[in-house]
mmCIF file of C-alpha atoms in Angstrom:
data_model
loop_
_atom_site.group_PDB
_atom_site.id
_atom_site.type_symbol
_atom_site.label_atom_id
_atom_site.label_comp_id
_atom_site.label_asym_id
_atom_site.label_seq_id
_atom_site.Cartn_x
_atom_site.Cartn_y
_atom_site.Cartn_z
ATOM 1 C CA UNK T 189 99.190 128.357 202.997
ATOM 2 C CA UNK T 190 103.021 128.016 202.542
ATOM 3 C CA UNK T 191 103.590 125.102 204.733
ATOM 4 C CA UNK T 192 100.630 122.973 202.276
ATOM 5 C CA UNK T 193 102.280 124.275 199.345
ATOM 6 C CA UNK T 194 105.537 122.971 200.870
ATOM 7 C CA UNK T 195 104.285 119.633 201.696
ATOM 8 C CA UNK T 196 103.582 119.604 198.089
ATOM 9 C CA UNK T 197 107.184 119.035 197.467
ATOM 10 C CA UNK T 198 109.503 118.173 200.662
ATOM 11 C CA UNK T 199 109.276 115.360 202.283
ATOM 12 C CA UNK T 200 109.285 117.226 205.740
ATOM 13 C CA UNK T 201 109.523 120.467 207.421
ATOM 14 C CA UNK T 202 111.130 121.673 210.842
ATOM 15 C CA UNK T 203 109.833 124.603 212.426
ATOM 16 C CA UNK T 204 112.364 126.527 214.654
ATOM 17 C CA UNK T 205 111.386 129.259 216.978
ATOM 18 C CA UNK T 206 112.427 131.025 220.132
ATOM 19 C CA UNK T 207 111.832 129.606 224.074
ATOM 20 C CA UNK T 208 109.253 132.606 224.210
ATOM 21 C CA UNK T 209 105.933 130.653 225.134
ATOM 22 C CA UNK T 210 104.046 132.588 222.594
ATOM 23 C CA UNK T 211 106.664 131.265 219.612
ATOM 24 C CA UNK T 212 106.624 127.824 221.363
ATOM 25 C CA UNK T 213 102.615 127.434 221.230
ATOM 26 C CA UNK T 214 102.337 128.567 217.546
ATOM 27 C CA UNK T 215 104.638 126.315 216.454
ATOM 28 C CA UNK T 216 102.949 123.176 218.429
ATOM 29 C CA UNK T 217 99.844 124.603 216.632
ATOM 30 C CA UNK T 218 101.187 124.230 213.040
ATOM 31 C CA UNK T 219 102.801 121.071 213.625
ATOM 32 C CA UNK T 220 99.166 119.870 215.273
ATOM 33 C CA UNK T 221 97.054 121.167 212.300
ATOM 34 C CA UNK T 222 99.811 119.392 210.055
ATOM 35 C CA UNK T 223 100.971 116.126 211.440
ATOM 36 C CA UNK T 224 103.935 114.375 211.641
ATOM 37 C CA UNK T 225 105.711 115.882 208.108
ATOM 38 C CA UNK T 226 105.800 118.874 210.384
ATOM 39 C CA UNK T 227 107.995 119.132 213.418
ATOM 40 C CA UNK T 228 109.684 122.211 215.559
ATOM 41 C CA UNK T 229 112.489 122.562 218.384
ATOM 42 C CA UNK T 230 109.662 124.121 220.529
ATOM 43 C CA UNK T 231 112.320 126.490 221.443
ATOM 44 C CA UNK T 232 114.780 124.229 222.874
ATOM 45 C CA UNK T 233 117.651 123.613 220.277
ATOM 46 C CA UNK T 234 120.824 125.329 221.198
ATOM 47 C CA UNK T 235 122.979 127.342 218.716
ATOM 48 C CA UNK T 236 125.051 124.035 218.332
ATOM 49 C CA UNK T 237 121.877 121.872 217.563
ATOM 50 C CA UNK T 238 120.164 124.262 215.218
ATOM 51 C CA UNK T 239 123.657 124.579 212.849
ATOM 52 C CA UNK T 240 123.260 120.774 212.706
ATOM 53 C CA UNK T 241 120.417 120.648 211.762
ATOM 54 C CA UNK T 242 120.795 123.764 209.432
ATOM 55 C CA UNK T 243 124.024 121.697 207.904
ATOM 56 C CA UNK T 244 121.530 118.875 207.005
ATOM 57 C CA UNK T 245 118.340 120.682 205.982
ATOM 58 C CA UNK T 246 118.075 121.366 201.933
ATOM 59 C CA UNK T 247 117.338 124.203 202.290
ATOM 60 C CA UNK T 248 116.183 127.040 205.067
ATOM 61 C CA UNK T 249 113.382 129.891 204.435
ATOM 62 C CA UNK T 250 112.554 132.528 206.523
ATOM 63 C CA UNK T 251 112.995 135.918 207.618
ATOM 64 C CA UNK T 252 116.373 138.178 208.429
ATOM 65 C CA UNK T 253 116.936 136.815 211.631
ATOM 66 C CA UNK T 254 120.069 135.293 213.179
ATOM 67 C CA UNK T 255 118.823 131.975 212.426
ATOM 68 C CA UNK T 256 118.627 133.291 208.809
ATOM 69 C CA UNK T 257 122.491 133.976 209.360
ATOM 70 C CA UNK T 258 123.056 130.823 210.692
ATOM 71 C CA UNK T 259 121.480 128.736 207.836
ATOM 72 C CA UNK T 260 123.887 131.022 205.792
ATOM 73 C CA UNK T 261 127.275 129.956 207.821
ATOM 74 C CA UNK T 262 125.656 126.404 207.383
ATOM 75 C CA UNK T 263 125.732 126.703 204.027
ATOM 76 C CA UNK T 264 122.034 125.714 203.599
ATOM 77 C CA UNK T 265 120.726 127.103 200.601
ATOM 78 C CA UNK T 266 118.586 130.042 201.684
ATOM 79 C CA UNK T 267 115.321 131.938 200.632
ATOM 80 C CA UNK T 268 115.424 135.268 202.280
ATOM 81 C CA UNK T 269 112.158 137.224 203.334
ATOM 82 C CA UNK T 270 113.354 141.219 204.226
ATOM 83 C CA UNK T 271 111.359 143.761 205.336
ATOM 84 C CA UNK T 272 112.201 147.182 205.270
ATOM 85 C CA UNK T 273 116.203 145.837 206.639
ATOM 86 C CA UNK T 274 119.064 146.991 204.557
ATOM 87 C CA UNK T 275 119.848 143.758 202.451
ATOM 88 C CA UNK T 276 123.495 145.145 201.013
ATOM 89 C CA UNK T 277 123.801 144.243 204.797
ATOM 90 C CA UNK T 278 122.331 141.987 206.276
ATOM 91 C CA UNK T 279 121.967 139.519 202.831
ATOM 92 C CA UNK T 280 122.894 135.547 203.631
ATOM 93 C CA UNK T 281 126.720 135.757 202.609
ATOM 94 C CA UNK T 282 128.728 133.049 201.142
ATOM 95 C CA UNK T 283 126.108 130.601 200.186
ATOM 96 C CA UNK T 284 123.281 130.285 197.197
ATOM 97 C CA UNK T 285 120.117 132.144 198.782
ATOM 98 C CA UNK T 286 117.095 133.686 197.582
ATOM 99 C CA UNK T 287 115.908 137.213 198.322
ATOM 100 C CA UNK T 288 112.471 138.160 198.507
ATOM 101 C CA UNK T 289 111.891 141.881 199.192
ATOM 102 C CA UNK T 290 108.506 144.111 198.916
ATOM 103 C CA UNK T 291 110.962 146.856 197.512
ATOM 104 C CA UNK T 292 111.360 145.072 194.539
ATOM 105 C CA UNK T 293 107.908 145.465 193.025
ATOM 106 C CA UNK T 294 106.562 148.486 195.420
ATOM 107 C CA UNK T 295 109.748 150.785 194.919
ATOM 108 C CA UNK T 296 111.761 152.159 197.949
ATOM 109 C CA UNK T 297 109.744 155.364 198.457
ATOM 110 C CA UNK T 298 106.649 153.399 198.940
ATOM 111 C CA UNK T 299 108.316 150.393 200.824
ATOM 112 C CA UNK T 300 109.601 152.781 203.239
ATOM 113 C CA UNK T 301 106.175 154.684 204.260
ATOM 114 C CA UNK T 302 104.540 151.555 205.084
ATOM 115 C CA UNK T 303 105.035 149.860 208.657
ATOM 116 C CA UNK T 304 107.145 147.038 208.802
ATOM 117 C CA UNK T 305 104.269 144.561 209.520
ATOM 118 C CA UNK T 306 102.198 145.881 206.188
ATOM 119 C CA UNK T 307 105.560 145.312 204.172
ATOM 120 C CA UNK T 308 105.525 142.025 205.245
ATOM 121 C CA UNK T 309 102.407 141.141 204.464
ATOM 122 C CA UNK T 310 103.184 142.538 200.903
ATOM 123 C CA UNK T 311 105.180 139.470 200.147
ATOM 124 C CA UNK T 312 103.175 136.870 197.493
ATOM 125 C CA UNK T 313 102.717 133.558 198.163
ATOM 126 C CA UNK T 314 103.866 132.880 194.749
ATOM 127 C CA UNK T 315 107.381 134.545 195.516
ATOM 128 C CA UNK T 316 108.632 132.845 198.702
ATOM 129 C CA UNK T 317 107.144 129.670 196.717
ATOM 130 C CA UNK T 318 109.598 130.059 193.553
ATOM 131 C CA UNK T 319 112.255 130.784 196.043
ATOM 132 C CA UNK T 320 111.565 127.832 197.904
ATOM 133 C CA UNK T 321 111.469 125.646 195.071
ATOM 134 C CA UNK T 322 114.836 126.654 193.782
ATOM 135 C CA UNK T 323 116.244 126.281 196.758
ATOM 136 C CA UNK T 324 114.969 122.867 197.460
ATOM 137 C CA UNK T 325 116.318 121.743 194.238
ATOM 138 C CA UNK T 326 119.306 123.195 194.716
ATOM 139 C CA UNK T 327 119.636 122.193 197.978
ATOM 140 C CA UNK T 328 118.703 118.501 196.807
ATOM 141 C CA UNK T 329 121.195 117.930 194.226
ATOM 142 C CA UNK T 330 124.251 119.738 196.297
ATOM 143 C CA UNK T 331 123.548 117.118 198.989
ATOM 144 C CA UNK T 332 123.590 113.956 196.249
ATOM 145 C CA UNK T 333 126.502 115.486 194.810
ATOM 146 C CA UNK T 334 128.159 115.656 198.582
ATOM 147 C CA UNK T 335 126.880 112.152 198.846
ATOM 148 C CA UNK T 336 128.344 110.807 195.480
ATOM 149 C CA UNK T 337 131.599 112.512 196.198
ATOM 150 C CA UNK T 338 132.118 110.526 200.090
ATOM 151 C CA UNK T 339 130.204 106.940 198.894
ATOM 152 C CA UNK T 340 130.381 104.313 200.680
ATOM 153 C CA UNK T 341 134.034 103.964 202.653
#
């Protein structure tokens, strides 16, 4: 549901993901079900390849992983999905981001009984949506402004 909702609005969408074969095959399987708009590394970009990519994209989502950090040091705008990980932590630092966190809503004594899978799947559509959209147009008009600012040589 989040990557037609996405589609709605960006013109395309990279899927990253691990060399693990089981992270390689679902991501073939999204970009199959969606077509071309959707595209991954299938596990192959290198730390070097995915901050370039990461320094181009408008914006990153996903969960608090190092990739996560990476889109941070990239300075690609961010929406954040946590789990039951301490954000005063492990937040995206030094760069606009979103934060989307089941604690929010549920409270931390009830956020904390609950697996970490369950939390997860506590997480609204709606939510990482908003996020998303802010941080696409935010992540839009930086790279104009970037754009205006070098012009043409």
């Amino acid at each position: 549901a989040l990557i037609v909702a996405l589609l709605d609005f960006v013109p395309r969408l990279l899927i990253s993901c691990g060399p693990e074969a089981r992270e390689v095959e679902s991501a073939h399987t999204l970009c199959d079900l969606f077509g071309p708009r959707v595209q991954t590394t299938a596990g192959t970009a290198n730390w070097t390849q995915l901050a370039w990519l990461l320094h181009r994209a408008a914006f990153f989502v996903g969960v608090d992983t190092a990739a996560m950090h990476l889109a941070a040091a990239c300075q690609c705008p961010t929406a954040a999905l946590f789990g039951p990980s301490p954000v005063f932590e492990y937040h995206p630092w030094g760069v606009r981001h979103w934060m989307i966190r089941p604690q929010d809503w549920l409270g931390e004594a009830v956020a904390k009984a609950m697996p970490r899978d369950a939390l997860m799947r506590e997480i609204p559509l709606e939510r990482v949506l908003a996020a998303c959209s802010e941080a696409w147009k935010y992540g839009t008009r930086t790279s104009m402004e970037s754009s205006a600012e070098s012009g043409p040589a």
